[in-house]
Short mmCIF file of C-alpha atoms in Angstrom, two decimals:
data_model
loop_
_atom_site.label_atom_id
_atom_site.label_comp_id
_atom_site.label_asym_id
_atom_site.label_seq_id
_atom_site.Cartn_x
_atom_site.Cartn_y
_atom_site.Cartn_z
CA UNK B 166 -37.07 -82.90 -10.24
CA UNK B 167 -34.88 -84.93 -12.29
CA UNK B 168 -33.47 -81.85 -13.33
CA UNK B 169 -32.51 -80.95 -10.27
CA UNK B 170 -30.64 -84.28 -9.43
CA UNK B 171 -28.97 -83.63 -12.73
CA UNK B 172 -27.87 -79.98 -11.42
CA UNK B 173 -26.63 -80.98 -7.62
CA UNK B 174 -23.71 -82.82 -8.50
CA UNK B 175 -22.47 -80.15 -10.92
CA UNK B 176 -22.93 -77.98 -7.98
CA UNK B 177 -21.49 -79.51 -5.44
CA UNK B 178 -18.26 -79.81 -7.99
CA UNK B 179 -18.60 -76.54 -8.39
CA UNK B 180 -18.13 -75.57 -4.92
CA UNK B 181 -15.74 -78.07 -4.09
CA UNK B 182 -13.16 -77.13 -6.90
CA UNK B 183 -13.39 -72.96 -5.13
CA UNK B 184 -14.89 -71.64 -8.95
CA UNK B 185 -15.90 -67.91 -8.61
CA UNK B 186 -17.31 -65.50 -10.86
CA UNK B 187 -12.93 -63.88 -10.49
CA UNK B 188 -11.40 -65.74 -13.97
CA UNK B 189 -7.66 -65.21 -14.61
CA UNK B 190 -8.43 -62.40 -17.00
CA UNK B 191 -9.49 -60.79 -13.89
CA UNK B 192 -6.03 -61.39 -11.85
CA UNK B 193 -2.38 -60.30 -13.17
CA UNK B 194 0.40 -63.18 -13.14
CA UNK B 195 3.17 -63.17 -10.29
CA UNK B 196 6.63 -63.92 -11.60
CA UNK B 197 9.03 -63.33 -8.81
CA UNK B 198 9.42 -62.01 -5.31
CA UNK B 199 11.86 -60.08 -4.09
CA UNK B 200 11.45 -59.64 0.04
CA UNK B 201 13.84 -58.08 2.37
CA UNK B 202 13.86 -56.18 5.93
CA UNK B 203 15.70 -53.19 6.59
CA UNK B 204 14.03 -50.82 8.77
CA UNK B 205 10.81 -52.41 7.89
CA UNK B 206 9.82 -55.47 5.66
CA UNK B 207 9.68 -54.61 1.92
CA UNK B 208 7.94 -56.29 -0.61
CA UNK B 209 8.34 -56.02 -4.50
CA UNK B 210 5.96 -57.98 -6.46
CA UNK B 211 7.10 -58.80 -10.19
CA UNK B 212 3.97 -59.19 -12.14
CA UNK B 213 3.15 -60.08 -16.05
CA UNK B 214 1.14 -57.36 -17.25
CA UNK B 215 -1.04 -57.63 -20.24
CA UNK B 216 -0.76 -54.79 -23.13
CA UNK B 217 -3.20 -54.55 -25.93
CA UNK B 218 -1.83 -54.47 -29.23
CA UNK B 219 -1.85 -52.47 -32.10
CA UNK B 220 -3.02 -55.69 -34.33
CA UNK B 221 -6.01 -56.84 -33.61
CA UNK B 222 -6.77 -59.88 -31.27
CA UNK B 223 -3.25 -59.92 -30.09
CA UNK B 224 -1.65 -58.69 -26.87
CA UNK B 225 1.69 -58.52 -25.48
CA UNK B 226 3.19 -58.45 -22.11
CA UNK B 227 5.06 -56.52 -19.96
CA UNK B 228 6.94 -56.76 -16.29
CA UNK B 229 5.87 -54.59 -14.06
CA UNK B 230 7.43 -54.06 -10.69
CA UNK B 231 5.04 -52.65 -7.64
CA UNK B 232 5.90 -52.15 -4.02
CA UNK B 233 4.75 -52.79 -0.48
CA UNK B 234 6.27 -52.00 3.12
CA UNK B 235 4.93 -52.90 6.59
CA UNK B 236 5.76 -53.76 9.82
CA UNK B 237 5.37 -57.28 9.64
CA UNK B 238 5.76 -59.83 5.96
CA UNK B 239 2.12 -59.51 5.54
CA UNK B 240 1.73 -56.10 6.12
CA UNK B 241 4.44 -55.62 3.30
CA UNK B 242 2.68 -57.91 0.65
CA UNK B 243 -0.71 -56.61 1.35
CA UNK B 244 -0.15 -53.15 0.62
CA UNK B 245 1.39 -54.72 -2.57
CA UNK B 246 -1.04 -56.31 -3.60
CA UNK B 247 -3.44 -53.57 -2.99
CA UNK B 248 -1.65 -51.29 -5.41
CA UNK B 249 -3.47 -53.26 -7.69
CA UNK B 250 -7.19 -53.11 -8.87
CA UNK B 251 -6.39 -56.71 -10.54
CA UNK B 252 -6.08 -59.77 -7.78
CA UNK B 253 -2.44 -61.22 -8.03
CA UNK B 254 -2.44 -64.85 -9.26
CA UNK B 255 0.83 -66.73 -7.78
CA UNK B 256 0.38 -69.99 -9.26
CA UNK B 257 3.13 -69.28 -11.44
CA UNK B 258 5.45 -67.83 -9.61
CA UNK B 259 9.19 -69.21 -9.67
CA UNK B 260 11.18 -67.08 -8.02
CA UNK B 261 12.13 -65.57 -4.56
CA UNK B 262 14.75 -63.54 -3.94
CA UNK B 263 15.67 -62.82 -0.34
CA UNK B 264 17.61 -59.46 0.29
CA UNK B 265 20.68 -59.38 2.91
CA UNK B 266 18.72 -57.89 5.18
CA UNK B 267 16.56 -61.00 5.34
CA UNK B 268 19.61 -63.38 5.27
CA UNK B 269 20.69 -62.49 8.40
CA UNK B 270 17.82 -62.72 10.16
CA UNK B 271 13.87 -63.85 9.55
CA UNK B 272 14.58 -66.36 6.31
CA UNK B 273 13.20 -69.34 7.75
CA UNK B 274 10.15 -67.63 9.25
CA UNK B 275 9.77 -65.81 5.65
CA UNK B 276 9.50 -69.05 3.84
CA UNK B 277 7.18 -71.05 6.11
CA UNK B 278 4.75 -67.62 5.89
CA UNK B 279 4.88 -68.00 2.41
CA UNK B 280 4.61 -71.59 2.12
CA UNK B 281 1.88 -71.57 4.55
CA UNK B 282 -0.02 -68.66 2.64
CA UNK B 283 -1.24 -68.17 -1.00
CA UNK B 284 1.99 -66.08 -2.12
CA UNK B 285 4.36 -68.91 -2.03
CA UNK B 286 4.73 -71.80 -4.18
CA UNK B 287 6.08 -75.22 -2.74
CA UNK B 288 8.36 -75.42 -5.54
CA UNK B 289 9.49 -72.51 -6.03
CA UNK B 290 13.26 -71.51 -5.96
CA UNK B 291 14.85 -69.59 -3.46
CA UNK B 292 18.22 -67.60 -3.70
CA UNK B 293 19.56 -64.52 -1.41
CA UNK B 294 21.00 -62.08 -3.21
CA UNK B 295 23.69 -59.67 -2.22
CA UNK B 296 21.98 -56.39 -2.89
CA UNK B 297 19.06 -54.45 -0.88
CA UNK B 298 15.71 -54.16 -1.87
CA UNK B 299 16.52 -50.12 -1.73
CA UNK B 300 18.91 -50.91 -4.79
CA UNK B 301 16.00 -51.98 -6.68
CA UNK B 302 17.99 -55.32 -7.82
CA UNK B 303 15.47 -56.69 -9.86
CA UNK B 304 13.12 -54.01 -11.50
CA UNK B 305 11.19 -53.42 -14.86
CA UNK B 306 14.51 -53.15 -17.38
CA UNK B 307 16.77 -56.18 -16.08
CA UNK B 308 13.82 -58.16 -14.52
CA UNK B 309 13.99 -60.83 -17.61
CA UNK B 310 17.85 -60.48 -17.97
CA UNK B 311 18.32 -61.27 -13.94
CA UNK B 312 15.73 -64.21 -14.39
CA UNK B 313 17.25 -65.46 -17.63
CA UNK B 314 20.10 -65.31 -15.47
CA UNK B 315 19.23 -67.39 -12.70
CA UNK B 316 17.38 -70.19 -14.65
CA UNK B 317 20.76 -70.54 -16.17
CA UNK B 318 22.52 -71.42 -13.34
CA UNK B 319 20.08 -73.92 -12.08
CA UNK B 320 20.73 -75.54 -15.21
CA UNK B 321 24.09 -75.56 -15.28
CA UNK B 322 23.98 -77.67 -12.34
CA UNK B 323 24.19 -75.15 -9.44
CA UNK B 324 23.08 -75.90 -6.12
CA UNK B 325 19.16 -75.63 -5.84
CA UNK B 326 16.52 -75.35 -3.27
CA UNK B 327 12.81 -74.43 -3.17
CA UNK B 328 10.83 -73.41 -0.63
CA UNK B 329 9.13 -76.49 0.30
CA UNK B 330 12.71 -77.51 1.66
CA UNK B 331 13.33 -74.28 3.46
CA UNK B 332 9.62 -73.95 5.32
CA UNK B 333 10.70 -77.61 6.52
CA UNK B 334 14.20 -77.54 7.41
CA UNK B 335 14.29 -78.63 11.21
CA UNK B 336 18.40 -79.87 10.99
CA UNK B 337 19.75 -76.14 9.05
CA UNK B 338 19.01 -75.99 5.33
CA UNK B 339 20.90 -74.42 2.38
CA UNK B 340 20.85 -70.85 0.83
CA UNK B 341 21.94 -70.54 -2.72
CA UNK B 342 23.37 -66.96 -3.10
CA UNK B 343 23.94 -64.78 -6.01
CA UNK B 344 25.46 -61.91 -7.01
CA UNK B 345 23.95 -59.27 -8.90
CA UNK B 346 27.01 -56.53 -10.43
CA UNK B 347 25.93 -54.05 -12.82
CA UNK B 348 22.16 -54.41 -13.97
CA UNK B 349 21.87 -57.92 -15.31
CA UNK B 350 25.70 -59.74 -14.34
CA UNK B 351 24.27 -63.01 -12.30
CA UNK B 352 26.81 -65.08 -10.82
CA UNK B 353 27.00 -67.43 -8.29
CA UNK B 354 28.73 -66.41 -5.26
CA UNK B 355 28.14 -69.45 -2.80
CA UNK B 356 25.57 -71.06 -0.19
CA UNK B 357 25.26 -70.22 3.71
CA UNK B 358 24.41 -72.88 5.86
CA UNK B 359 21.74 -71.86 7.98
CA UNK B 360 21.03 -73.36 11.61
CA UNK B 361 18.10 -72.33 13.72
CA UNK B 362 17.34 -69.55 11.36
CA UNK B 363 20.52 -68.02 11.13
CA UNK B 364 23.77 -68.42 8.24
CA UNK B 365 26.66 -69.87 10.12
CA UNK B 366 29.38 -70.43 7.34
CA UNK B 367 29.54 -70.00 4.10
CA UNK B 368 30.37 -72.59 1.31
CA UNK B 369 32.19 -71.31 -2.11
CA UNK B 370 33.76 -73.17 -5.63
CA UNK B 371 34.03 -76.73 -5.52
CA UNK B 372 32.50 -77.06 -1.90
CA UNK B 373 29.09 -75.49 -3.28
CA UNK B 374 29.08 -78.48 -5.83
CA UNK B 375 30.27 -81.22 -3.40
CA UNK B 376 27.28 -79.88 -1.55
CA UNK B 377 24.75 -80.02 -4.19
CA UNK B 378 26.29 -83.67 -5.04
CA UNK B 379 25.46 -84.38 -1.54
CA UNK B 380 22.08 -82.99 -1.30
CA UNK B 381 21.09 -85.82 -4.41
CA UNK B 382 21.81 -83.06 -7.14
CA UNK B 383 24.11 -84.60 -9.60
CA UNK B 384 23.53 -81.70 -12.16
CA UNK B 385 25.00 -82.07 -15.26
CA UNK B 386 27.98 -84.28 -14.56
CA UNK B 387 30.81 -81.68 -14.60
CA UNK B 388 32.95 -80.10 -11.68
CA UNK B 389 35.67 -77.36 -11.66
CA UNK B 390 38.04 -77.71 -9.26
CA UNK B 391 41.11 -76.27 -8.98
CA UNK B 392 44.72 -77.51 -10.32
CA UNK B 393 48.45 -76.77 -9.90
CA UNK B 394 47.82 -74.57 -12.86
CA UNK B 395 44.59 -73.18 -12.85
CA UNK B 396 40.82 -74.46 -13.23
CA UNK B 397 40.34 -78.00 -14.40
CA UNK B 398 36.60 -79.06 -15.60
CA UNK B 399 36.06 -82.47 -15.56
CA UNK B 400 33.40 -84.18 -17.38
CA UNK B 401 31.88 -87.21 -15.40
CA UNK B 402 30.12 -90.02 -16.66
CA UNK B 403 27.34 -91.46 -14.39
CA UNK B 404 28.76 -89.58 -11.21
CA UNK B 405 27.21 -91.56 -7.87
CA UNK B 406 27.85 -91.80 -4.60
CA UNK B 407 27.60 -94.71 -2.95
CA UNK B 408 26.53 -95.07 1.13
CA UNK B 409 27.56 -97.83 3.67
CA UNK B 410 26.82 -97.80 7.44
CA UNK B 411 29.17 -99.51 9.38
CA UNK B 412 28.65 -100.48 12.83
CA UNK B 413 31.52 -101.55 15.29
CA UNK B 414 31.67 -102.52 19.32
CA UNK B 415 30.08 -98.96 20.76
CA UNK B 416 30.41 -97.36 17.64
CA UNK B 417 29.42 -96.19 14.15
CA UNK B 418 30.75 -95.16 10.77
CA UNK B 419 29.18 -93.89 7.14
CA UNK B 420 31.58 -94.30 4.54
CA UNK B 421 30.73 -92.56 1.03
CA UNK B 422 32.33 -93.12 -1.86
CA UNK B 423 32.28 -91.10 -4.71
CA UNK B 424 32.86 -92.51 -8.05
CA UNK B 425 32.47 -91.94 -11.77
CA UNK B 426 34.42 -92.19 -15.20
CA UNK B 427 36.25 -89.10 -16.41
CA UNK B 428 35.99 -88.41 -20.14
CA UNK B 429 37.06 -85.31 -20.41
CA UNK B 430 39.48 -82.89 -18.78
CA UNK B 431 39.40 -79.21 -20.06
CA UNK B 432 41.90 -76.37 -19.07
CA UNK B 433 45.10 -74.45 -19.77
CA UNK B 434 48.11 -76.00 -19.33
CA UNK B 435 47.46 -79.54 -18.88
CA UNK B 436 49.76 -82.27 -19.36
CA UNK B 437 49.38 -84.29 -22.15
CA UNK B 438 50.40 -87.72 -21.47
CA UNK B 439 47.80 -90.14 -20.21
CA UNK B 440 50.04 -91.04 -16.93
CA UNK B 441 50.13 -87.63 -16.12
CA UNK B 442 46.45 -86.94 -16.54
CA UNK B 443 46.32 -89.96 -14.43
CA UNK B 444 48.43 -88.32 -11.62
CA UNK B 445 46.38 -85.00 -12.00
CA UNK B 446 43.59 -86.94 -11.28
CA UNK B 447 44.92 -88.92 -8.40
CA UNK B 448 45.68 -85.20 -6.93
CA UNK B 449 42.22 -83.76 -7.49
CA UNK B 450 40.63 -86.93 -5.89
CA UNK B 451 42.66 -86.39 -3.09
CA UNK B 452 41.19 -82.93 -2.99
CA UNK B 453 37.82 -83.45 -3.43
CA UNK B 454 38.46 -85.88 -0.38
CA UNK B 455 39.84 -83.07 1.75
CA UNK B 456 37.83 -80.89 0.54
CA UNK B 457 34.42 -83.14 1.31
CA UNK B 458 36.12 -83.47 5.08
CA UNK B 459 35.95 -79.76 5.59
CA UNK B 460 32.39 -79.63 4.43
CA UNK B 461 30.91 -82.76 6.26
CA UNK B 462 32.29 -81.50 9.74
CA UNK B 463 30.86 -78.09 9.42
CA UNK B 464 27.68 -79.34 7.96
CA UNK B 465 27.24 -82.49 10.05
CA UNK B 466 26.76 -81.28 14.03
CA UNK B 467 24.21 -81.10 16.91
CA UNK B 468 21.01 -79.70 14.91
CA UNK B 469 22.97 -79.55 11.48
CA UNK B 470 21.74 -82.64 9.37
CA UNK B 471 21.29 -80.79 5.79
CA UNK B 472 22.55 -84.25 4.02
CA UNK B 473 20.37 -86.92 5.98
CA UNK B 474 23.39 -88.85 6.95
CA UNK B 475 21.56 -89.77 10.68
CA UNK B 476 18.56 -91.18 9.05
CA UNK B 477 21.08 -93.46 7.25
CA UNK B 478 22.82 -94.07 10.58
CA UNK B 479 19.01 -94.76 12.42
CA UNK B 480 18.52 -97.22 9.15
CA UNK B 481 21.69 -99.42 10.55
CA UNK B 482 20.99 -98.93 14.32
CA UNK B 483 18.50 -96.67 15.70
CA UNK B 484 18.84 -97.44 19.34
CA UNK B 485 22.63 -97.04 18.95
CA UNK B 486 22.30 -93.81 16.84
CA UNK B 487 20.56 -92.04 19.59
CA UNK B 488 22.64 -93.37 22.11
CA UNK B 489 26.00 -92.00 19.60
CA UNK B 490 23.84 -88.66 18.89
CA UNK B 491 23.34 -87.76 22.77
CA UNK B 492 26.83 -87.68 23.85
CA UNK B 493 27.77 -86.09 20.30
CA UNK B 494 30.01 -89.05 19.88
CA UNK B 495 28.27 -89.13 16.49
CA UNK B 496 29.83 -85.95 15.12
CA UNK B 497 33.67 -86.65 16.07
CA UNK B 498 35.83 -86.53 12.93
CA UNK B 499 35.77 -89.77 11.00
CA UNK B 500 32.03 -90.56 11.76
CA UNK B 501 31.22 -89.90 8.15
CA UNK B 502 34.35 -90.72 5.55
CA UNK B 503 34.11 -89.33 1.90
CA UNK B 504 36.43 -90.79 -1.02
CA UNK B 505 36.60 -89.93 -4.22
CA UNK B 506 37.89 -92.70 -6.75
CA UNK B 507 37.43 -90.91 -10.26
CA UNK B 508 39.20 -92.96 -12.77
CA UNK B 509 40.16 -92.01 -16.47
CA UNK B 510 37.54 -93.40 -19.04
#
């Protein structure tokens, strides 16, 4: 009997944590997931595949790419994942991939299905790509060039998202797009604003990074923008934004304010004299400034709220934020001001 008391709890632990007899040497390791619809969904899995060794007690491992199509999402991952004897373990999966066909129409449904279901992780990223699942993208020979790829860009400071953001977005969300040329060439090539499910514009160069700024993703302190001749890079020191909500008779404004110390400004043909790095800088602020305008009134209407710039206008005034956000009076240019006030280090 005592025994036995000894024995429940480990049971009951045992049941409660979901162990089974299935181990992971019984299940093969998911490490991306390319989806897309074109006449019917397609799903390619790419798993980690173990492969003995020819020296003992050692293995190595190996991508392999398998394939499933269907009428619906599920239909298409099932009959993936039953071209395996081997259950598919997704716990470490980091990577979707979401074909054209996809962009256009069915992403958010695709991520909440996967975020609601055991083959998506809640932070995992998410990225459209510009070629079709018939292309074969991403397959067995470029898989870990395309991925090496990708990770690169995320930390260079590129605009991310995961798919915890996307299976939530109720005020349009952001797509981070890439473009695959040749077999393992990743570049970014923008992000699409989505609203109720489907892209609406599309964001390129500096915009992408005034975006990601404005999303809370400072990166690594550097933006490219563009000068009178050619790219400039400037190196930031603790770049911030900072938020006030100001609130007048029957009315309401956000200013933002973008500020940081340059240290560094890289590109051909620069001047050399510290005034007239000064002006240079005077002239990209103003374009960052115009640039931010363009950005905040396409990104910032009825049912577009990717930034959160109504919850700060609810934290000033909620009553007079819904009032402002019926009759759209919210949304009229100059509701939300950005500046940018870089200064020379």
């Amino acid at each position: 009997m005592k025994l036995l008391k000894l024995a429940a709890p480990l049971l009951i632990a045992a049941v409660l944590c979901g162990c089974s007899s299935t181990g992971l040497g019984d299940k093969v390791i998911v490490k991306a997931l390319l989806l897309d619809h074109q006449k019917e969904y397609v799903a390619q899995v790419l798993v980690l595949e173990p492969q003995p060794s020819a020296d003992a007690g050692e293995a190595s491992e190996t991508l392999r790419l398998i394939e499933g199509r269907g009428s619906s999402l599920a239909e298409a991952i099932g009959e993936a994942e039953s071209s395996r004897a081997e259950e598919l373990f997704y716990g470490q999966n980091e990577l979707l991939l979401l074909g054209p066909g996809l962009q256009q129409k069915g992403m958010t449904e695709c991520c909440r299905f996967l975020y609601e279901n055991s083959a998506g992780r809640p932070n995992m990223a998410v990225w459209g790509i510009n070629r079709p699942a018939s292309d074969q993208p991403l397959n067995e020979e470029n898989a870990s060039a395309v991925l090496d790829g990708i990770r690169r860009l995320g930390e260079r400071g590129e605009y991310r998202t995961y798919l915890y953001q996307l299976a939530a977005a109720q005020d349009g969300s952001f797509l981070p797009l890439v473009r695959l040329s040749g077999e393992d060439d990743v570049q970014m090539q923008g992000l699409a604003l989505y609203k109720d499910g489907a892209p609406t514009v599309r964001f390129t160069g500096i915009e992408t990074e005034l975006a990601a700024l404005l999303s809370g993703q400072t990166g690594t302190g550097q933006l490219q923008v563009e000068g009178e001749s050619g790219p400039v890079t400037l190196t930031i020191r603790s770049p911030k934004l900072i938020y006030e909500c100001v609130e007048q008779q029957n009315s309401m404004q956000l200013a933002i304010r973008f500020s940081g110390h340059v240290e560094q400004m890289t590109g051909e043909h620069l001047p050399a004299s510290r005034e007239e790095r000064r002006a240079l800088l005077s002239q990209i602020n103003s374009q960052l400034e115009q640039t931010a305008a363009g950005l905040i009134r396409q990104a910032f209407s009825p049912g577009v709220d990717p930034f959160g710039f109504l919850s700060r206008f609810c934290n000033r005034n909620a009553q007079l934020t819904a009032s402002l956000t019926e009759d759209k009076t919210l949304y009229q240019p100059g509701a939300v001001e950005f500046s940018s006030a870089l200064q020379l280090l």
